[in-house]
mmCIF file of C-alpha atoms in Angstrom:
data_model
loop_
_atom_site.group_PDB
_atom_site.id
_atom_site.type_symbol
_atom_site.label_atom_id
_atom_site.label_comp_id
_atom_site.label_asym_id
_atom_site.label_seq_id
_atom_site.Cartn_x
_atom_site.Cartn_y
_atom_site.Cartn_z
ATOM 1 C CA MET Q 488 75.799 -58.210 -23.951
ATOM 2 C CA ASN Q 489 73.006 -55.765 -23.862
ATOM 3 C CA SER Q 490 72.949 -52.729 -21.561
ATOM 4 C CA SER Q 491 70.705 -53.058 -18.507
ATOM 5 C CA GLY Q 492 67.206 -51.617 -18.545
ATOM 6 C CA PRO Q 493 65.257 -49.927 -15.770
ATOM 7 C CA GLY Q 494 65.215 -51.761 -12.496
ATOM 8 C CA ILE Q 495 67.980 -54.158 -13.544
ATOM 9 C CA GLY Q 496 70.806 -54.576 -11.148
ATOM 10 C CA LEU Q 497 73.331 -56.321 -13.418
ATOM 11 C CA THR Q 498 74.309 -55.810 -16.965
ATOM 12 C CA THR Q 499 71.868 -58.006 -18.837
ATOM 13 C CA VAL Q 500 73.511 -61.159 -20.095
ATOM 14 C CA GLU Q 501 72.490 -62.557 -23.479
ATOM 15 C CA TRP Q 502 72.834 -66.275 -23.356
ATOM 16 C CA GLN Q 503 73.662 -68.695 -26.172
ATOM 17 C CA PRO Q 504 74.074 -72.503 -26.291
ATOM 18 C CA VAL Q 505 77.353 -74.379 -25.902
ATOM 19 C CA ASP Q 506 77.115 -77.654 -27.848
ATOM 20 C CA HIS Q 507 78.178 -80.513 -25.606
ATOM 21 C CA GLY Q 508 75.806 -82.948 -27.271
ATOM 22 C CA ARG Q 509 77.604 -83.871 -30.470
ATOM 23 C CA HIS Q 510 78.820 -87.218 -29.173
ATOM 24 C CA THR Q 511 75.503 -88.205 -27.580
ATOM 25 C CA GLY Q 512 73.067 -87.079 -30.198
ATOM 26 C CA ARG Q 513 71.480 -84.678 -27.719
ATOM 27 C CA GLN Q 514 71.725 -80.964 -27.218
ATOM 28 C CA ALA Q 515 71.719 -79.602 -23.729
ATOM 29 C CA ASN Q 516 68.294 -78.132 -22.738
ATOM 30 C CA PRO Q 517 67.703 -75.318 -20.278
ATOM 31 C CA ALA Q 518 65.048 -77.170 -18.268
ATOM 32 C CA ARG Q 519 67.157 -80.327 -18.043
ATOM 33 C CA VAL Q 520 70.262 -78.320 -16.945
ATOM 34 C CA TYR Q 521 68.249 -76.699 -14.156
ATOM 35 C CA ASN Q 522 66.808 -80.120 -13.310
ATOM 36 C CA TYR Q 523 70.416 -81.386 -12.853
ATOM 37 C CA LEU Q 524 71.401 -78.432 -10.747
ATOM 38 C CA VAL Q 525 68.588 -79.092 -8.265
ATOM 39 C CA GLY Q 526 69.246 -82.836 -8.045
ATOM 40 C CA GLY Q 527 66.740 -84.097 -10.604
ATOM 41 C CA LYS Q 528 67.117 -87.203 -12.733
ATOM 42 C CA ASP Q 529 65.656 -85.996 -16.035
ATOM 43 C CA ASN Q 530 68.897 -84.974 -17.634
ATOM 44 C CA TYR Q 531 71.561 -86.331 -19.986
ATOM 45 C CA LEU Q 532 75.325 -86.150 -20.384
ATOM 46 C CA ALA Q 533 75.052 -83.015 -22.547
ATOM 47 C CA ASP Q 534 73.087 -81.333 -19.664
ATOM 48 C CA TYR Q 535 75.595 -82.416 -17.089
ATOM 49 C CA GLU Q 536 78.490 -81.068 -19.115
ATOM 50 C CA GLN Q 537 76.642 -77.742 -19.720
ATOM 51 C CA ALA Q 538 75.959 -77.447 -16.034
ATOM 52 C CA GLN Q 539 79.655 -78.075 -15.177
ATOM 53 C CA HIS Q 540 80.502 -75.371 -17.704
ATOM 54 C CA PHE Q 541 78.220 -72.928 -15.863
ATOM 55 C CA LEU Q 542 79.538 -73.887 -12.412
ATOM 56 C CA ARG Q 543 83.118 -73.183 -13.481
ATOM 57 C CA ILE Q 544 81.994 -69.633 -14.426
ATOM 58 C CA ALA Q 545 79.772 -68.960 -11.408
ATOM 59 C CA PRO Q 546 79.627 -71.761 -8.808
ATOM 60 C CA GLU Q 547 76.883 -69.720 -7.070
ATOM 61 C CA ILE Q 548 74.439 -70.876 -9.740
ATOM 62 C CA ARG Q 549 73.811 -74.215 -7.996
ATOM 63 C CA ASP Q 550 73.379 -72.604 -4.521
ATOM 64 C CA THR Q 551 70.878 -70.121 -5.989
ATOM 65 C CA ALA Q 552 68.930 -72.848 -7.800
ATOM 66 C CA LEU Q 553 68.723 -75.024 -4.645
ATOM 67 C CA ALA Q 554 67.710 -72.049 -2.505
ATOM 68 C CA ASN Q 555 64.951 -71.312 -4.972
ATOM 69 C CA ARG Q 556 63.576 -74.856 -4.649
ATOM 70 C CA ARG Q 557 63.627 -74.653 -0.840
ATOM 71 C CA PHE Q 558 62.013 -71.238 -0.890
ATOM 72 C CA LEU Q 559 59.187 -72.708 -3.087
ATOM 73 C CA GLN Q 560 58.727 -75.604 -0.741
ATOM 74 C CA ARG Q 561 58.344 -73.326 2.264
ATOM 75 C CA ALA Q 562 56.024 -70.935 0.557
ATOM 76 C CA MET Q 563 53.842 -73.659 -0.843
ATOM 77 C CA ALA Q 564 53.511 -75.412 2.495
ATOM 78 C CA GLU Q 565 52.656 -72.113 4.269
ATOM 79 C CA LEU Q 566 49.943 -71.185 1.811
ATOM 80 C CA ALA Q 567 48.427 -74.657 1.719
ATOM 81 C CA ASP Q 568 48.378 -74.661 5.509
ATOM 82 C CA GLU Q 569 46.578 -71.279 5.430
ATOM 83 C CA GLY Q 570 43.819 -72.763 3.318
ATOM 84 C CA ILE Q 571 44.836 -72.017 -0.283
ATOM 85 C CA SER Q 572 43.794 -75.080 -2.311
ATOM 86 C CA GLN Q 573 44.346 -73.836 -5.902
ATOM 87 C CA PHE Q 574 47.759 -73.291 -7.545
ATOM 88 C CA LEU Q 575 48.830 -72.068 -10.984
ATOM 89 C CA ASP Q 576 52.626 -72.683 -11.527
ATOM 90 C CA ILE Q 577 53.770 -70.882 -14.672
ATOM 91 C CA GLY Q 578 57.234 -71.657 -16.010
ATOM 92 C CA SER Q 579 57.217 -74.767 -13.821
ATOM 93 C CA GLY Q 580 60.145 -76.622 -15.413
ATOM 94 C CA LEU Q 581 60.641 -80.380 -15.374
ATOM 95 C CA PRO Q 582 58.992 -82.368 -12.583
ATOM 96 C CA THR Q 583 61.332 -82.398 -9.605
ATOM 97 C CA THR Q 584 60.475 -84.062 -6.282
ATOM 98 C CA PRO Q 585 58.902 -82.606 -4.284
ATOM 99 C CA ASN Q 586 56.721 -81.090 -6.863
ATOM 100 C CA VAL Q 587 54.285 -78.255 -6.175
ATOM 101 C CA HIS Q 588 51.274 -80.675 -6.150
ATOM 102 C CA GLU Q 589 53.071 -83.052 -3.773
ATOM 103 C CA ILE Q 590 53.786 -80.242 -1.316
ATOM 104 C CA ALA Q 591 50.202 -78.911 -1.495
ATOM 105 C CA GLN Q 592 48.420 -82.176 -1.407
ATOM 106 C CA ALA Q 593 50.500 -83.360 1.528
ATOM 107 C CA VAL Q 594 48.822 -80.551 3.479
ATOM 108 C CA ASN Q 595 45.459 -80.661 1.714
ATOM 109 C CA PRO Q 596 44.771 -83.767 -0.362
ATOM 110 C CA ARG Q 597 42.018 -81.889 -2.274
ATOM 111 C CA ALA Q 598 44.469 -79.228 -3.540
ATOM 112 C CA ARG Q 599 44.470 -78.653 -7.319
ATOM 113 C CA VAL Q 600 47.441 -77.648 -9.354
ATOM 114 C CA VAL Q 601 47.922 -76.516 -12.947
ATOM 115 C CA TYR Q 602 51.505 -76.408 -14.301
ATOM 116 C CA ALA Q 603 52.204 -74.355 -17.418
ATOM 117 C CA ASP Q 604 55.457 -74.149 -19.435
ATOM 118 C CA ASN Q 605 56.272 -73.057 -22.987
ATOM 119 C CA ASP Q 606 59.103 -75.646 -23.354
ATOM 120 C CA PRO Q 607 57.876 -78.616 -25.403
ATOM 121 C CA ILE Q 608 60.210 -80.991 -23.507
ATOM 122 C CA VAL Q 609 58.773 -79.827 -20.175
ATOM 123 C CA ALA Q 610 55.207 -80.074 -21.413
ATOM 124 C CA SER Q 611 55.724 -83.582 -22.732
ATOM 125 C CA HIS Q 612 57.401 -84.848 -19.476
ATOM 126 C CA GLY Q 613 54.780 -83.124 -17.369
ATOM 127 C CA GLN Q 614 51.809 -84.564 -19.257
ATOM 128 C CA ALA Q 615 53.293 -88.035 -18.933
ATOM 129 C CA ARG Q 616 54.300 -87.816 -15.232
ATOM 130 C CA LEU Q 617 51.845 -85.388 -13.604
ATOM 131 C CA ALA Q 618 48.641 -87.101 -14.596
ATOM 132 C CA VAL Q 619 47.447 -87.490 -11.032
ATOM 133 C CA PRO Q 620 44.081 -86.481 -9.560
ATOM 134 C CA GLY Q 621 43.758 -82.665 -9.200
ATOM 135 C CA THR Q 622 46.876 -82.009 -11.305
ATOM 136 C CA THR Q 623 47.517 -81.247 -14.898
ATOM 137 C CA MET Q 624 50.180 -79.840 -17.247
ATOM 138 C CA ILE Q 625 49.535 -77.425 -20.075
ATOM 139 C CA SER Q 626 51.676 -75.749 -22.753
ATOM 140 C CA GLY Q 627 51.556 -71.986 -22.075
ATOM 141 C CA ASP Q 628 53.706 -68.958 -22.358
ATOM 142 C CA LEU Q 629 53.868 -66.391 -19.491
ATOM 143 C CA ARG Q 630 54.029 -63.607 -22.100
ATOM 144 C CA GLU Q 631 50.452 -64.559 -23.117
ATOM 145 C CA PRO Q 632 48.625 -64.764 -19.815
ATOM 146 C CA ASP Q 633 45.142 -64.573 -21.270
ATOM 147 C CA LYS Q 634 45.805 -67.722 -23.315
ATOM 148 C CA ILE Q 635 46.830 -69.574 -20.139
ATOM 149 C CA LEU Q 636 43.823 -68.322 -18.147
ATOM 150 C CA ALA Q 637 41.452 -69.345 -20.963
ATOM 151 C CA HIS Q 638 42.937 -72.792 -21.303
ATOM 152 C CA ASP Q 639 40.376 -75.613 -20.961
ATOM 153 C CA GLU Q 640 42.395 -77.332 -18.209
ATOM 154 C CA VAL Q 641 42.675 -74.107 -16.198
ATOM 155 C CA LEU Q 642 38.920 -73.634 -16.482
ATOM 156 C CA ARG Q 643 38.380 -77.271 -15.521
ATOM 157 C CA LEU Q 644 40.565 -77.307 -12.384
ATOM 158 C CA LEU Q 645 40.705 -73.775 -11.079
ATOM 159 C CA ASP Q 646 37.880 -71.575 -9.900
ATOM 160 C CA PRO Q 647 38.879 -67.878 -10.286
ATOM 161 C CA GLY Q 648 36.073 -67.012 -7.821
ATOM 162 C CA GLN Q 649 38.131 -68.618 -5.055
ATOM 163 C CA PRO Q 650 41.622 -67.741 -3.887
ATOM 164 C CA VAL Q 651 44.462 -69.196 -5.962
ATOM 165 C CA ALA Q 652 48.247 -69.014 -5.551
ATOM 166 C CA ILE Q 653 50.081 -67.993 -8.693
ATOM 167 C CA VAL Q 654 53.635 -69.331 -8.715
ATOM 168 C CA LEU Q 655 56.301 -67.388 -10.677
ATOM 169 C CA THR Q 656 59.661 -68.641 -9.599
ATOM 170 C CA PHE Q 657 62.718 -67.807 -11.749
ATOM 171 C CA ILE Q 658 60.600 -67.047 -14.750
ATOM 172 C CA LEU Q 659 60.162 -63.259 -14.793
ATOM 173 C CA ASP Q 660 63.935 -63.044 -15.167
ATOM 174 C CA TYR Q 661 63.425 -63.898 -18.807
ATOM 175 C CA LEU Q 662 60.923 -61.159 -19.628
ATOM 176 C CA ASP Q 663 62.337 -57.782 -20.603
ATOM 177 C CA ALA Q 664 60.597 -54.445 -21.053
ATOM 178 C CA LYS Q 665 59.129 -55.304 -24.479
ATOM 179 C CA ASP Q 666 57.305 -58.272 -22.860
ATOM 180 C CA ASP Q 667 55.666 -55.916 -20.303
ATOM 181 C CA PRO Q 668 56.452 -58.204 -17.308
ATOM 182 C CA TYR Q 669 54.742 -55.878 -14.805
ATOM 183 C CA GLY Q 670 51.626 -55.874 -16.926
ATOM 184 C CA VAL Q 671 51.708 -59.684 -17.199
ATOM 185 C CA VAL Q 672 51.757 -60.058 -13.399
ATOM 186 C CA ALA Q 673 49.073 -57.440 -12.971
ATOM 187 C CA ARG Q 674 46.828 -59.241 -15.470
ATOM 188 C CA LEU Q 675 47.268 -62.576 -13.575
ATOM 189 C CA MET Q 676 46.482 -60.982 -10.257
ATOM 190 C CA GLU Q 677 43.491 -59.127 -11.765
ATOM 191 C CA TRP Q 678 42.078 -62.502 -12.772
ATOM 192 C CA ALA Q 679 42.657 -63.984 -9.338
ATOM 193 C CA ALA Q 680 40.047 -63.578 -6.543
ATOM 194 C CA PRO Q 681 40.648 -61.483 -3.453
ATOM 195 C CA GLY Q 682 42.700 -63.506 -0.976
ATOM 196 C CA SER Q 683 44.818 -64.954 -3.772
ATOM 197 C CA CYS Q 684 48.628 -65.016 -3.426
ATOM 198 C CA LEU Q 685 51.649 -64.482 -5.538
ATOM 199 C CA ILE Q 686 54.784 -66.559 -4.907
ATOM 200 C CA LEU Q 687 57.661 -64.940 -6.732
ATOM 201 C CA SER Q 688 61.416 -65.408 -6.900
ATOM 202 C CA HIS Q 689 63.823 -63.476 -9.137
ATOM 203 C CA VAL Q 690 67.554 -63.434 -9.764
ATOM 204 C CA THR Q 691 69.393 -60.219 -8.788
ATOM 205 C CA GLY Q 692 72.810 -58.652 -8.984
ATOM 206 C CA ASP Q 693 72.416 -56.992 -5.602
ATOM 207 C CA PHE Q 694 74.581 -59.618 -3.827
ATOM 208 C CA THR Q 695 77.440 -59.896 -6.294
ATOM 209 C CA HIS Q 696 80.577 -57.870 -5.938
ATOM 210 C CA GLU Q 697 81.557 -58.163 -9.586
ATOM 211 C CA THR Q 698 79.820 -57.529 -12.884
ATOM 212 C CA PRO Q 699 79.538 -60.238 -15.527
ATOM 213 C CA ASP Q 700 82.370 -58.592 -17.450
ATOM 214 C CA ASP Q 701 84.620 -58.679 -14.344
ATOM 215 C CA ARG Q 702 84.019 -62.399 -14.055
ATOM 216 C CA ASP Q 703 84.536 -62.971 -17.768
ATOM 217 C CA TRP Q 704 81.157 -64.721 -17.780
ATOM 218 C CA ALA Q 705 80.553 -66.989 -20.725
ATOM 219 C CA PRO Q 706 77.036 -67.432 -22.003
ATOM 220 C CA LEU Q 707 74.876 -68.824 -19.258
ATOM 221 C CA SER Q 708 71.899 -70.424 -21.028
ATOM 222 C CA LEU Q 709 70.846 -72.506 -23.948
ATOM 223 C CA SER Q 710 68.182 -70.461 -25.582
ATOM 224 C CA PRO Q 711 68.185 -67.184 -27.522
ATOM 225 C CA VAL Q 712 66.713 -65.208 -24.578
ATOM 226 C CA THR Q 713 68.028 -62.450 -22.415
ATOM 227 C CA ALA Q 714 68.195 -62.925 -18.677
ATOM 228 C CA ALA Q 715 67.340 -59.717 -16.778
ATOM 229 C CA PRO Q 716 68.498 -59.830 -13.141
ATOM 230 C CA ARG Q 717 66.638 -56.950 -11.464
ATOM 231 C CA ASP Q 718 67.454 -55.028 -8.326
ATOM 232 C CA HIS Q 719 65.233 -54.936 -5.169
ATOM 233 C CA ASP Q 720 63.228 -51.939 -6.340
ATOM 234 C CA GLY Q 721 62.689 -53.495 -9.734
ATOM 235 C CA ILE Q 722 61.380 -56.760 -8.255
ATOM 236 C CA MET Q 723 59.252 -54.878 -5.744
ATOM 237 C CA GLY Q 724 57.327 -53.468 -8.684
ATOM 238 C CA PHE Q 725 55.741 -56.835 -9.350
ATOM 239 C CA PHE Q 726 53.998 -56.638 -5.947
ATOM 240 C CA ARG Q 727 52.268 -53.364 -6.685
ATOM 241 C CA GLY Q 728 48.738 -53.400 -5.213
ATOM 242 C CA LEU Q 729 49.407 -56.524 -3.166
ATOM 243 C CA ASP Q 730 50.139 -56.987 0.558
ATOM 244 C CA LEU Q 731 53.532 -58.547 1.093
ATOM 245 C CA LEU Q 732 53.604 -61.219 3.806
ATOM 246 C CA GLU Q 733 56.331 -61.089 6.415
ATOM 247 C CA PRO Q 734 59.332 -60.893 6.083
ATOM 248 C CA GLY Q 735 58.729 -59.104 2.791
ATOM 249 C CA LEU Q 736 60.921 -59.319 -0.317
ATOM 250 C CA VAL Q 737 64.161 -60.818 0.985
ATOM 251 C CA GLN Q 738 67.072 -62.945 -0.047
ATOM 252 C CA LEU Q 739 65.722 -66.462 -0.495
ATOM 253 C CA PRO Q 740 67.227 -68.142 2.582
ATOM 254 C CA ALA Q 741 65.779 -65.347 4.776
ATOM 255 C CA TRP Q 742 62.153 -66.017 3.749
ATOM 256 C CA ARG Q 743 60.695 -67.772 6.823
ATOM 257 C CA PRO Q 744 63.738 -70.063 7.286
ATOM 258 C CA GLY Q 745 63.132 -73.726 7.770
ATOM 259 C CA ILE Q 746 64.059 -75.987 4.890
ATOM 260 C CA GLY Q 747 67.393 -74.717 3.592
ATOM 261 C CA ALA Q 748 68.006 -72.378 6.540
ATOM 262 C CA LYS Q 749 71.679 -73.145 6.359
ATOM 263 C CA ASP Q 750 72.060 -71.766 2.851
ATOM 264 C CA ASP Q 751 75.077 -69.420 2.614
ATOM 265 C CA PRO Q 752 73.516 -66.059 1.705
ATOM 266 C CA SER Q 753 76.681 -64.859 0.006
ATOM 267 C CA ARG Q 754 76.151 -67.664 -2.583
ATOM 268 C CA VAL Q 755 72.430 -67.039 -3.237
ATOM 269 C CA TRP Q 756 71.809 -64.359 -5.900
ATOM 270 C CA ALA Q 757 68.052 -64.065 -5.719
ATOM 271 C CA TYR Q 758 65.117 -62.484 -3.849
ATOM 272 C CA GLY Q 759 61.826 -64.183 -2.952
ATOM 273 C CA GLY Q 760 58.547 -62.940 -1.618
ATOM 274 C CA VAL Q 761 54.872 -63.907 -1.133
ATOM 275 C CA ALA Q 762 52.059 -61.411 -1.300
ATOM 276 C CA ARG Q 763 48.262 -61.534 -0.930
ATOM 277 C CA LYS Q 764 45.642 -59.707 -2.993
ATOM 278 C CA PRO Q 765 43.468 -57.556 -0.715
#
């Protein structure tokens, strides 16, 4: 484990893989494990076994993952209803119904969505399954925002002169200080036109009563990255220069309750918020 950095509410947990795939010929994959946790179908036995391993350590992981999906659904529907018709979803993960484009296009059939992810498995699934009008999937890394913004498909589908919603759900958790996460968000919002919005969710340690050491946490991921759960102040830093929409940066179930309003807050370890660029 690494020591926590500025704005981080829990001791940072360095995650490593547990090999459950030796009998199936497949290794568990982070995107597929998350897909299983939120009820998706694009996962294998190795992913199921890895998810069960996680749930034995911290059963709140599933509640938090599901609350995140429900928060995203509510935020997307709200912004599409308010007239946002362009969406850039970075770190989108595997397609999981309802997808961002399905939510947006149910409100506005002309809505356009670009998904971006740096996981080759995600990009391959997305390119095969998200080839619908007004929607595309690209390979892109959040740590290199200019490459994403200059991508041909982004330039084809999104007009930076018009408001766009940038979706960053459970992705900034994987950027630490050396990746300049606050600078990354600032660059994305600098590119976006006035009236654009940021949909953001982030894991936190503010709602836990024990540290990872107290729980004897085993590794909780499959890739050599470090998860950085930040506290409320640390997450608020991502909204600098933006106007937070009501009710502000809150625990996921408390953001404009509707879908998922019955989530047990004690089992949801994450904040969410939506903000608009003046």
